[in-house]
N, CA, C and O atoms as a DFTB+ gen file, in Angstrom:
672 C
 N C O
     1  1       4.576      -5.303     -11.133
     2  2       4.787      -4.762     -12.455
     3  2       4.253      -5.742     -13.478
     4  3       4.440      -6.952     -13.354
     5  1       3.594      -5.216     -14.480
     6  2       3.029      -6.034     -15.532
     7  2       3.959      -5.955     -16.745
     8  3       4.461      -4.882     -17.078
     9  1       4.182      -7.080     -17.393
    10  2       5.028      -7.148     -18.576
    11  2       4.140      -7.261     -19.802
    12  3       3.215      -8.074     -19.823
    13  1       4.406      -6.460     -20.822
    14  2       3.698      -6.519     -22.089
    15  2       4.617      -7.203     -23.087
    16  3       5.723      -6.725     -23.340
    17  1       4.166      -8.326     -23.661
    18  2       5.030      -9.122     -24.534
    19  2       4.422      -9.277     -25.921
    20  3       3.206      -9.206     -26.101
    21  1       5.282      -9.485     -26.874
    22  2       4.893      -9.855     -28.222
    23  2       5.223     -11.338     -28.362
    24  3       6.385     -11.732     -28.267
    25  1       4.199     -12.156     -28.588
    26  2       4.424     -13.596     -28.680
    27  2       4.892     -13.976     -30.079
    28  3       4.227     -13.689     -31.074
    29  1       6.020     -14.609     -30.133
    30  2       6.587     -15.109     -31.374
    31  2       6.775     -16.610     -31.230
    32  3       6.748     -17.120     -30.109
    33  1       6.967     -17.337     -32.329
    34  2       7.185     -18.779     -32.222
    35  2       8.358     -19.122     -31.297
    36  3       8.340     -20.158     -30.633
    37  1       9.362     -18.269     -31.252
    38  2      10.534     -18.533     -30.410
    39  2      10.302     -18.158     -28.949
    40  3      11.134     -18.457     -28.093
    41  1       9.181     -17.508     -28.661
    42  2       8.910     -17.116     -27.271
    43  2       8.396     -15.691     -27.184
    44  3       7.937     -15.118     -28.172
    45  1       8.479     -15.141     -26.012
    46  2       7.948     -13.811     -25.726
    47  2       9.067     -12.784     -25.841
    48  3      10.134     -12.950     -25.250
    49  1       8.820     -11.725     -26.602
    50  2       9.756     -10.610     -26.687
    51  2       9.168      -9.486     -25.852
    52  3       8.066      -9.011     -26.129
    53  1       9.901      -9.059     -24.826
    54  2       9.411      -8.027     -23.928
    55  2       9.378      -6.685     -24.645
    56  3      10.400      -6.214     -25.143
    57  1       8.195      -6.071     -24.693
    58  2       8.058      -4.760     -25.317
    59  2       8.171      -3.649     -24.288
    60  3       8.881      -2.666     -24.503
    61  1       7.476      -3.801     -23.179
    62  2       7.464      -2.754     -22.158
    63  2       7.029      -3.349     -20.823
    64  3       6.314      -4.350     -20.776
    65  1       7.469      -2.722     -19.748
    66  2       7.010      -3.101     -18.418
    67  2       6.179      -1.950     -17.873
    68  3       6.625      -0.803     -17.862
    69  1       4.985      -2.256     -17.427
    70  2       4.081      -1.241     -16.906
    71  2       3.843      -1.476     -15.426
    72  3       3.880      -2.614     -14.959
    73  1       3.595      -0.390     -14.680
    74  2       3.260      -0.588     -13.271
    75  2       1.945      -1.338     -13.146
    76  3       1.061      -1.207     -13.992
    77  1       1.823      -2.116     -12.093
    78  2       0.573      -2.826     -11.837
    79  2      -0.452      -1.829     -11.330
    80  3      -0.157      -0.640     -11.214
    81  1      -1.623      -2.289     -11.035
    82  2      -2.690      -1.411     -10.576
    83  2      -2.501      -0.976      -9.127
    84  3      -3.336      -0.246      -8.594
    85  1      -1.457      -1.393      -8.504
    86  2      -1.215      -0.974      -7.127
    87  2       0.277      -1.051      -6.821
    88  3       1.030      -1.781      -7.464
    89  1       0.668      -0.286      -5.837
    90  2       2.034      -0.354      -5.317
    91  2       1.958      -1.099      -3.998
    92  3       0.923      -1.076      -3.331
    93  1       3.024      -1.750      -3.619
    94  2       3.036      -2.422      -2.321
    95  2       3.093      -1.369      -1.233
    96  3       3.916      -0.455      -1.276
    97  1       2.209      -1.507      -0.257
    98  2       2.156      -0.547       0.841
    99  2       2.618      -1.198       2.133
   100  3       2.503      -2.413       2.298
   101  1       3.146      -0.383       3.058
   102  2       3.695      -0.943       4.301
   103  2       2.641      -1.434       5.292
   104  3       2.964      -2.213       6.189
   105  1       1.407      -1.003       5.149
   106  2       0.361      -1.378       6.100
   107  2       0.250      -0.346       7.212
   108  3       1.157       0.453       7.449
   109  1      -0.882      -0.392       7.878
   110  2      -1.136       0.539       8.975
   111  2      -1.982      -0.160      10.024
   112  3      -2.874      -0.935       9.680
   113  1      -1.716       0.100      11.302
   114  2      -2.559      -0.491      12.345
   115  2      -3.964       0.123      12.384
   116  3      -4.870      -0.447      12.993
   117  1      -4.147       1.269      11.745
   118  2      -5.448       1.927      11.723
   119  2      -6.219       1.503      10.479
   120  3      -5.711       1.602       9.362
   121  1      -7.438       1.036      10.676
   122  2      -8.259       0.601       9.551
   123  2      -8.552       1.769       8.603
   124  3      -8.533       1.597       7.384
   125  1      -8.822       2.950       9.157
   126  2      -9.069       4.146       8.358
   127  2      -7.838       5.033       8.456
   128  3      -7.493       5.521       9.532
   129  1      -7.181       5.235       7.319
   130  2      -5.972       6.055       7.315
   131  2      -5.709       6.596       5.912
   132  3      -6.133       6.010       4.916
   133  1      -5.013       7.708       5.853
   134  2      -4.647       8.309       4.576
   135  2      -3.451       7.566       3.989
   136  3      -2.639       6.995       4.717
   137  1      -3.356       7.585       2.662
   138  2      -2.248       6.919       1.980
   139  2      -2.066       7.534       0.597
   140  3      -2.921       8.275       0.112
   141  1      -0.959       7.217      -0.012
   142  2      -0.699       7.612      -1.395
   143  2       0.039       6.474      -2.071
   144  3       1.107       6.063      -1.618
   145  1      -0.535       5.958      -3.167
   146  2       0.112       4.937      -3.996
   147  2       0.351       5.546      -5.359
   148  3      -0.555       6.133      -5.950
   149  1       1.566       5.411      -5.860
   150  2       1.871       5.986      -7.161
   151  2       2.959       5.219      -7.883
   152  3       3.695       4.434      -7.285
   153  1       3.046       5.462      -9.181
   154  2       4.126       4.922     -10.000
   155  2       4.816       6.119     -10.631
   156  3       4.163       7.056     -11.090
   157  1       6.141       6.079     -10.648
   158  2       6.911       7.181     -11.202
   159  2       7.861       6.616     -12.246
   160  3       8.644       5.709     -11.965
   161  1       7.780       7.164     -13.456
   162  2       8.657       6.722     -14.542
   163  2       9.789       7.734     -14.669
   164  3       9.555       8.913     -14.936
   165  1      11.013       7.265     -14.476
   166  2      12.203       8.108     -14.546
   167  2      12.967       7.834     -15.836
   168  3      13.016       6.695     -16.301
   169  1      13.558       8.867     -16.411
   170  2      14.496       8.699     -17.521
   171  2      15.830       8.201     -16.982
   172  3      16.621       7.604     -17.713
   173  1      16.070       8.449     -15.707
   174  2      17.319       8.084     -15.041
   175  2      17.313       6.603     -14.660
   176  3      16.257       5.973     -14.608
   177  1      18.489       6.059     -14.398
   178  2      18.597       4.662     -13.963
   179  2      18.052       4.510     -12.543
   180  3      17.999       5.476     -11.782
   181  1      17.654       3.302     -12.201
   182  2      17.191       3.028     -10.842
   183  2      18.306       3.289      -9.826
   184  3      18.050       3.758      -8.717
   185  1      19.526       2.986     -10.211
   186  2      20.663       3.248      -9.315
   187  2      20.746       4.743      -8.985
   188  3      20.985       5.110      -7.834
   189  1      20.552       5.595      -9.979
   190  2      20.596       7.052      -9.763
   191  2      19.444       7.525      -8.885
   192  3      19.635       8.362      -8.004
   193  1      18.248       6.989      -9.124
   194  2      17.074       7.366      -8.338
   195  2      17.254       6.911      -6.889
   196  3      17.035       7.687      -5.958
   197  1      17.648       5.668      -6.706
   198  2      17.881       5.109      -5.368
   199  2      18.926       5.950      -4.629
   200  3      18.762       6.264      -3.450
   201  1      19.987       6.306      -5.327
   202  2      21.064       7.095      -4.715
   203  2      20.576       8.488      -4.321
   204  3      20.945       8.991      -3.260
   205  1      19.758       9.113      -5.155
   206  2      19.237      10.447      -4.826
   207  2      18.383      10.394      -3.566
   208  3      18.508      11.255      -2.695
   209  1      17.517       9.388      -3.465
   210  2      16.654       9.255      -2.288
   211  2      17.487       9.022      -1.037
   212  3      17.282       9.698      -0.028
   213  1      18.418       8.085      -1.080
   214  2      19.210       7.789       0.126
   215  2      20.151       8.940       0.474
   216  3      20.432       9.171       1.650
   217  1      20.636       9.658      -0.524
   218  2      21.489      10.818      -0.226
   219  2      20.697      11.880       0.517
   220  3      21.193      12.462       1.481
   221  1      19.475      12.138       0.081
   222  2      18.646      13.122       0.792
   223  2      18.402      12.689       2.227
   224  3      18.508      13.501       3.146
   225  1      18.079      11.432       2.429
   226  2      17.849      10.937       3.790
   227  2      19.116      11.074       4.627
   228  3      19.056      11.534       5.767
   229  1      20.258      10.683       4.075
   230  2      21.520      10.720       4.818
   231  2      22.050      12.132       5.052
   232  3      22.858      12.341       5.957
   233  1      21.614      13.098       4.257
   234  2      22.109      14.470       4.392
   235  2      21.170      15.391       5.188
   236  3      21.396      16.599       5.251
   237  1      20.114      14.819       5.796
   238  2      19.221      15.623       6.623
   239  2      20.015      16.281       7.747
   240  3      20.836      15.646       8.408
   241  1      19.750      17.556       7.945
   242  2      20.447      18.279       9.003
   243  2      21.839      18.745       8.598
   244  3      22.487      19.482       9.341
   245  1      22.299      18.323       7.433
   246  2      23.617      18.731       6.944
   247  2      23.441      19.631       5.723
   248  3      23.553      20.853       5.828
   249  1      23.164      19.028       4.566
   250  2      23.009      19.814       3.336
   251  2      21.616      19.666       2.723
   252  3      21.372      20.205       1.644
   253  1      20.709      18.961       3.367
   254  2      19.347      18.818       2.862
   255  2      18.370      18.825       4.032
   256  3      18.671      18.308       5.108
   257  1      17.195      19.416       3.809
   258  2      16.115      19.389       4.799
   259  2      14.823      19.038       4.079
   260  3      14.603      19.464       2.946
   261  1      13.980      18.272       4.725
   262  2      12.684      17.908       4.165
   263  2      11.890      19.190       3.911
   264  3      11.606      19.935       4.850
   265  1      11.528      19.456       2.651
   266  2      10.820      20.701       2.360
   267  2       9.355      20.717       2.793
   268  3       8.701      21.754       2.677
   269  1       8.821      19.603       3.288
   270  2       7.430      19.558       3.759
   271  2       7.414      19.539       5.283
   272  3       7.326      18.476       5.899
   273  1       7.497      20.694       5.869
   274  2       7.419      20.859       7.323
   275  2       8.569      20.210       8.085
   276  3       8.432      19.890       9.265
   277  1       9.694      20.019       7.418
   278  2      10.933      19.578       8.059
   279  2      10.794      18.289       8.867
   280  3      11.226      18.215      10.018
   281  1      10.184      17.273       8.247
   282  2      10.097      15.965       8.886
   283  2      11.454      15.270       8.872
   284  3      12.415      15.764       8.283
   285  1      11.512      14.119       9.530
   286  2      12.762      13.360       9.612
   287  2      12.554      11.962       9.047
   288  3      11.756      11.181       9.567
   289  1      13.283      11.656       7.975
   290  2      13.221      10.346       7.336
   291  2      14.264       9.419       7.941
   292  3      15.331       9.859       8.369
   293  1      13.939       8.124       7.972
   294  2      14.886       7.086       8.384
   295  2      14.716       5.888       7.467
   296  3      13.592       5.505       7.140
   297  1      15.831       5.292       7.049
   298  2      15.781       4.057       6.270
   299  2      15.571       2.917       7.249
   300  3      16.321       2.782       8.216
   301  1      14.555       2.091       7.007
   302  2      14.291       0.948       7.886
   303  2      14.727      -0.373       7.252
   304  3      14.982      -1.350       7.957
   305  1      14.813      -0.400       5.905
   306  2      15.272      -1.583       5.191
   307  2      15.707      -1.150       3.796
   308  3      15.072      -0.299       3.174
   309  1      16.802      -1.749       3.311
   310  2      17.315      -1.327       2.013
   311  2      17.952      -2.485       1.259
   312  3      18.803      -3.200       1.789
   313  1      17.522      -2.656       0.007
   314  2      18.182      -3.538      -0.953
   315  2      18.329      -2.738      -2.242
   316  3      17.885      -1.593      -2.324
   317  1      18.942      -3.336      -3.229
   318  2      19.124      -2.660      -4.518
   319  2      17.782      -2.290      -5.152
   320  3      17.663      -1.234      -5.772
   321  1      16.771      -3.150      -5.001
   322  2      15.489      -2.965      -5.674
   323  2      14.351      -2.495      -4.783
   324  3      13.212      -2.380      -5.236
   325  1      14.654      -2.222      -3.512
   326  2      13.584      -1.874      -2.574
   327  2      14.138      -1.005      -1.455
   328  3      15.241      -1.228      -0.957
   329  1      13.351      -0.013      -1.075
   330  2      13.746       0.891      -0.009
   331  2      12.527       1.117       0.874
   332  3      11.469       1.522       0.394
   333  1      12.682       0.854       2.170
   334  2      11.609       1.098       3.124
   335  2      12.062       2.196       4.065
   336  3      13.189       2.188       4.559
   337  1      11.157       3.150       4.308
   338  2      11.498       4.289       5.143
   339  2      10.377       4.614       6.113
   340  3       9.238       4.175       5.953
   341  1      10.730       5.390       7.117
   342  2       9.735       5.998       7.988
   343  2       9.994       7.495       7.969
   344  3      11.105       7.939       7.681
   345  1       8.965       8.265       8.278
   346  2       9.113       9.721       8.372
   347  2       8.354      10.204       9.583
   348  3       7.148       9.993       9.708
   349  1       9.079      10.856      10.476
   350  2       8.509      11.479      11.660
   351  2       8.186      12.921      11.298
   352  3       9.050      13.641      10.798
   353  1       6.959      13.348      11.544
   354  2       6.572      14.708      11.178
   355  2       7.423      15.734      11.928
   356  3       8.000      15.436      12.974
   357  1       7.489      16.941      11.376
   358  2       8.299      18.003      11.961
   359  2       7.924      18.330      13.395
   360  3       8.777      18.738      14.182
   361  1       6.632      18.152      13.749
   362  2       6.196      18.408      15.126
   363  2       6.407      17.192      16.035
   364  3       6.037      17.216      17.208
   365  1       7.006      16.129      15.481
   366  2       7.347      14.893      16.206
   367  2       6.125      14.154      16.757
   368  3       6.234      13.416      17.736
   369  1       4.944      14.357      16.118
   370  2       3.721      13.730      16.627
   371  2       3.301      12.475      15.863
   372  3       2.657      11.594      16.433
   373  1       3.660      12.383      14.570
   374  2       3.158      11.283      13.749
   375  2       4.278      10.653      12.932
   376  3       5.234      11.317      12.532
   377  1       4.129       9.336      12.695
   378  2       5.081       8.617      11.850
   379  2       4.321       7.985      10.691
   380  3       3.275       7.365      10.882
   381  1       4.859       8.152       9.494
   382  2       4.322       7.506       8.301
   383  2       5.364       6.515       7.804
   384  3       6.564       6.725       7.981
   385  1       4.903       5.436       7.181
   386  2       5.803       4.439       6.609
   387  2       5.657       4.441       5.094
   388  3       4.580       4.720       4.567
   389  1       6.746       4.130       4.396
   390  2       6.697       4.107       2.940
   391  2       7.590       3.041       2.353
   392  3       8.553       2.599       2.979
   393  1       7.255       2.632       1.140
   394  2       8.033       1.648       0.381
   395  2       8.248       2.184      -1.035
   396  3       7.316       2.667      -1.678
   397  1       9.485       2.091      -1.504
   398  2       9.832       2.375      -2.897
   399  2      10.340       1.066      -3.501
   400  3      11.257       0.453      -2.954
   401  1       9.757       0.629      -4.622
   402  2      10.235      -0.551      -5.344
   403  2      10.762      -0.078      -6.701
   404  3      10.069       0.633      -7.428
   405  1      11.993      -0.476      -7.036
   406  2      12.685      -0.001      -8.227
   407  2      12.754      -1.093      -9.291
   408  3      13.104      -2.236      -8.996
   409  1      12.419      -0.732     -10.528
   410  2      12.481      -1.680     -11.627
   411  2      13.141      -1.019     -12.830
   412  3      12.582      -0.098     -13.426
   413  1      14.344      -1.496     -13.186
   414  2      15.018      -0.991     -14.385
   415  2      14.221      -1.408     -15.605
   416  3      13.740      -2.539     -15.672
   417  1      14.073      -0.511     -16.572
   418  2      13.368      -0.848     -17.802
   419  2      14.389      -1.308     -18.839
   420  3      15.540      -0.873     -18.797
   421  1      13.998      -2.175     -19.765
   422  2      14.947      -2.702     -20.748
   423  2      15.447      -1.650     -21.737
   424  3      16.469      -1.861     -22.390
   425  1      14.753      -0.537     -21.857
   426  2      15.178       0.507     -22.795
   427  2      15.840       1.677     -22.061
   428  3      15.983       2.760     -22.628
   429  1      16.237       1.468     -20.824
   430  2      16.828       2.528     -20.016
   431  2      15.757       3.191     -19.172
   432  3      14.572       3.139     -19.501
   433  1      16.164       3.793     -18.123
   434  2      15.202       4.418     -17.231
   435  2      14.790       3.484     -16.114
   436  3      15.329       2.389     -15.958
   437  1      13.825       3.943     -15.346
   438  2      13.422       3.222     -14.135
   439  2      11.957       3.488     -13.859
   440  3      11.472       4.605     -14.041
   441  1      11.263       2.470     -13.425
   442  2       9.902       2.626     -12.917
   443  2       9.961       2.376     -11.417
   444  3      10.485       1.360     -10.960
   445  1       9.414       3.322     -10.662
   446  2       9.358       3.195      -9.209
   447  2       7.899       3.113      -8.798
   448  3       7.105       4.001      -9.111
   449  1       7.556       2.060      -8.104
   450  2       6.235       1.947      -7.494
   451  2       6.425       2.328      -6.036
   452  3       7.276       1.766      -5.347
   453  1       5.625       3.292      -5.564
   454  2       5.840       3.829      -4.226
   455  2       4.521       3.965      -3.480
   456  3       3.473       4.212      -4.077
   457  1       4.595       3.800      -2.170
   458  2       3.415       3.955      -1.332
   459  2       3.830       4.511       0.021
   460  3       4.836       4.098       0.597
   461  1       3.042       5.452       0.518
   462  2       3.213       6.002       1.859
   463  2       1.886       5.877       2.581
   464  3       0.836       6.180       2.014
   465  1       1.929       5.428       3.845
   466  2       0.701       5.263       4.626
   467  2       0.850       5.859       6.017
   468  3       1.864       5.679       6.693
   469  1      -0.196       6.576       6.422
   470  2      -0.259       7.084       7.789
   471  2      -0.455       5.907       8.733
   472  3      -1.065       4.904       8.365
   473  1       0.056       6.030       9.929
   474  2      -0.002       4.940      10.895
   475  2      -1.058       5.148      11.975
   476  3      -1.171       4.348      12.903
   477  1      -1.828       6.226      11.849
   478  2      -2.907       6.513      12.798
   479  2      -4.173       6.841      12.013
   480  3      -4.121       7.024      10.797
   481  1      -5.302       6.914      12.702
   482  2      -6.560       7.285      12.071
   483  2      -6.399       8.620      11.367
   484  3      -6.010       9.612      11.983
   485  1      -6.697       8.643      10.084
   486  2      -6.626       9.893       9.329
   487  2      -7.409       9.733       8.038
   488  3      -7.404       8.668       7.422
   489  1      -8.074      10.793       7.640
   490  2      -8.813      10.794       6.390
   491  2      -8.222      11.854       5.468
   492  3      -7.930      11.579       4.304
   493  1      -8.050      13.047       5.984
   494  2      -7.474      14.151       5.227
   495  2      -6.063      14.380       5.755
   496  3      -5.878      14.648       6.942
   497  1      -5.071      14.274       4.878
   498  2      -3.692      14.439       5.352
   499  2      -2.987      15.641       4.739
   500  3      -1.779      15.803       4.913
   501  1      -3.731      16.491       4.017
   502  2      -3.166      17.702       3.419
   503  2      -1.931      17.399       2.582
   504  3      -0.944      18.133       2.616
   505  1      -2.003      16.321       1.840
   506  2      -0.952      15.885       0.894
   507  2       0.288      15.295       1.550
   508  3       1.278      15.054       0.860
   509  1       0.269      15.058       2.834
   510  2       1.475      14.578       3.519
   511  2       2.018      13.293       2.921
   512  3       3.223      13.200       2.686
   513  1       1.176      12.296       2.664
   514  2       1.690      11.026       2.124
   515  2       2.254      11.203       0.719
   516  3       3.265      10.590       0.376
   517  1       1.613      12.031      -0.091
   518  2       2.163      12.349      -1.410
   519  2       3.524      13.029      -1.252
   520  3       4.492      12.642      -1.906
   521  1       3.597      14.022      -0.398
   522  2       4.846      14.761      -0.192
   523  2       5.940      13.875       0.395
   524  3       7.112      14.046       0.060
   525  1       5.579      12.930       1.263
   526  2       6.565      11.995       1.810
   527  2       7.361      11.336       0.695
   528  3       8.577      11.176       0.802
   529  1       6.675      10.958      -0.370
   530  2       7.306      10.287      -1.508
   531  2       7.965      11.295      -2.444
   532  3       9.158      11.204      -2.734
   533  1       7.184      12.240      -2.903
   534  2       7.612      13.218      -3.909
   535  2       8.870      13.994      -3.494
   536  3       9.759      14.223      -4.314
   537  1       8.938      14.388      -2.246
   538  2      10.046      15.238      -1.794
   539  2      11.392      14.511      -1.767
   540  3      12.432      15.155      -1.632
   541  1      11.389      13.205      -1.891
   542  2      12.656      12.463      -1.897
   543  2      13.290      12.354      -3.277
   544  3      14.434      11.916      -3.392
   545  1      12.567      12.745      -4.334
   546  2      13.153      12.684      -5.683
   547  2      12.856      13.927      -6.528
   548  3      13.382      14.053      -7.634
   549  1      12.036      14.831      -6.038
   550  2      11.612      15.973      -6.851
   551  2      12.789      16.840      -7.279
   552  3      13.829      16.878      -6.622
   553  1      12.598      17.532      -8.396
   554  2      13.672      18.346      -8.974
   555  2      13.324      19.824      -9.066
   556  3      14.177      20.640      -9.417
   557  1      12.061      20.183      -8.752
   558  2      11.677      21.579      -8.905
   559  2      12.328      22.461      -7.838
   560  3      12.907      21.972      -6.869
   561  1      12.213      23.767      -8.047
   562  2      12.798      24.734      -7.127
   563  2      12.277      24.462      -5.711
   564  3      11.078      24.247      -5.530
   565  1      13.124      24.467      -4.747
   566  2      12.742      24.225      -3.361
   567  2      13.026      22.806      -2.903
   568  3      13.092      22.541      -1.702
   569  1      13.195      21.885      -3.857
   570  2      13.485      20.488      -3.504
   571  2      14.958      20.288      -3.118
   572  3      15.292      19.360      -2.382
   573  1      15.811      21.145      -3.608
   574  2      17.256      21.076      -3.357
   575  2      17.844      19.709      -3.724
   576  3      18.442      19.044      -2.878
   577  1      17.673      19.288      -4.994
   578  2      18.206      17.978      -5.398
   579  2      19.734      17.979      -5.459
   580  3      20.359      19.002      -5.738
   581  1      20.312      16.826      -5.194
   582  2      21.754      16.656      -5.388
   583  2      22.023      16.408      -6.863
   584  3      22.996      16.917      -7.420
   585  1      21.150      15.618      -7.497
   586  2      21.188      15.382      -8.941
   587  2      19.756      15.518      -9.439
   588  3      18.848      14.872      -8.916
   589  1      19.559      16.343     -10.432
   590  2      18.214      16.589     -10.957
   591  2      17.743      15.374     -11.754
   592  3      18.396      14.958     -12.711
   593  1      16.607      14.812     -11.351
   594  2      16.026      13.650     -12.011
   595  2      14.895      14.087     -12.932
   596  3      14.253      15.110     -12.693
   597  1      14.655      13.311     -13.984
   598  2      13.568      13.582     -14.924
   599  2      12.529      12.475     -14.765
   600  3      12.861      11.293     -14.858
   601  1      11.273      12.853     -14.526
   602  2      10.258      11.845     -14.196
   603  2       8.857      12.301     -14.570
   604  3       8.601      13.479     -14.820
   605  1       7.951      11.310     -14.597
   606  2       6.516      11.530     -14.776
   607  2       5.808      10.703     -13.715
   608  3       6.049       9.502     -13.593
   609  1       4.937      11.343     -12.951
   610  2       4.198      10.653     -11.894
   611  2       2.842      10.188     -12.407
   612  3       2.179      10.896     -13.166
   613  1       2.430       8.984     -11.983
   614  2       1.093       8.449     -12.237
   615  2       0.516       8.068     -10.885
   616  3       1.187       7.426     -10.077
   617  1      -0.708       8.456     -10.642
   618  2      -1.298       8.253      -9.328
   619  2      -2.251       7.064      -9.352
   620  3      -3.183       7.015     -10.156
   621  1      -2.012       6.134      -8.486
   622  2      -2.851       4.941      -8.387
   623  2      -3.991       5.239      -7.418
   624  3      -5.164       5.052      -7.743
   625  1      -3.635       5.698      -6.243
   626  2      -4.600       6.064      -5.215
   627  2      -3.943       7.148      -4.373
   628  3      -3.293       6.868      -3.366
   629  1      -4.122       8.361      -4.798
   630  2      -3.418       9.474      -4.153
   631  2      -4.245      10.730      -4.390
   632  3      -3.854      11.605      -5.162
   633  1      -5.377      10.811      -3.729
   634  2      -6.335      11.877      -4.002
   635  2      -5.802      13.254      -3.618
   636  3      -6.090      14.239      -4.297
   637  1      -5.046      13.327      -2.562
   638  2      -4.559      14.633      -2.104
   639  2      -3.123      14.829      -2.553
   640  3      -2.210      14.159      -2.070
   641  1      -2.936      15.747      -3.476
   642  2      -1.590      16.064      -3.939
   643  2      -1.550      17.519      -4.395
   644  3      -1.459      17.821      -5.585
   645  1      -1.620      18.387      -3.427
   646  2      -1.598      19.814      -3.693
   647  2      -0.147      20.279      -3.851
   648  3       0.790      19.492      -3.712
   649  1       0.015      21.546      -4.138
   650  2       1.352      22.108      -4.265
   651  2       1.883      22.588      -2.926
   652  3       2.531      23.633      -2.862
   653  1       1.626      21.854      -1.867
   654  2       2.068      22.268      -0.537
   655  2       3.270      21.475      -0.050
   656  3       3.577      21.494       1.142
   657  1       3.950      20.783      -0.941
   658  2       5.078      19.956      -0.520
   659  2       6.319      20.756      -0.185
   660  3       7.261      20.216       0.397
   661  1       6.340      22.026      -0.538
   662  2       7.537      22.826      -0.319
   663  2       7.257      23.907       0.730
   664  3       7.462      25.096       0.489
   665  1       6.785      23.463       1.897
   666  2       6.448      24.376       2.977
   667  2       7.183      23.959       4.245
   668  3       6.849      22.949       4.864
   669  1       8.172      24.733       4.620
   670  2       8.885      24.420       5.877
   671  2       8.314      25.298       6.960
   672  3       8.749      25.222       8.109
């Protein structure tokens, strides 16, 4: 995250925090693979965003299902400011890894830098990596949110992002 400051004689006054030109990605053993890097600005607190994502993961098979071909998410590492997950595709053939990094903004709200990467050779993923991320916080019809979040997505490197995220 990049900090924009106003320099005064007494020091730097933070005006805004902006996402950097990239999100941290989990890596892939395949040199050629599909991925999606994005930054999402939420009006909601990072605690609320983090809770919505983990609630969806924890409620799979109970009160929530992945709207993109019914994949299965698992938390692999979790702190207050970082969430690492894996997602097994609905056909149980492929696993993607993802990282969400949470940054509270000084004026309220949250910036999330997120990345999802395929773990096998892939060029065209039909929006899967985008959907891996988007479906964990989306609020539109079909997402079945526990708490509706307000956000704006910015794409760093995410060429494929069709409206196919809500297909079971």
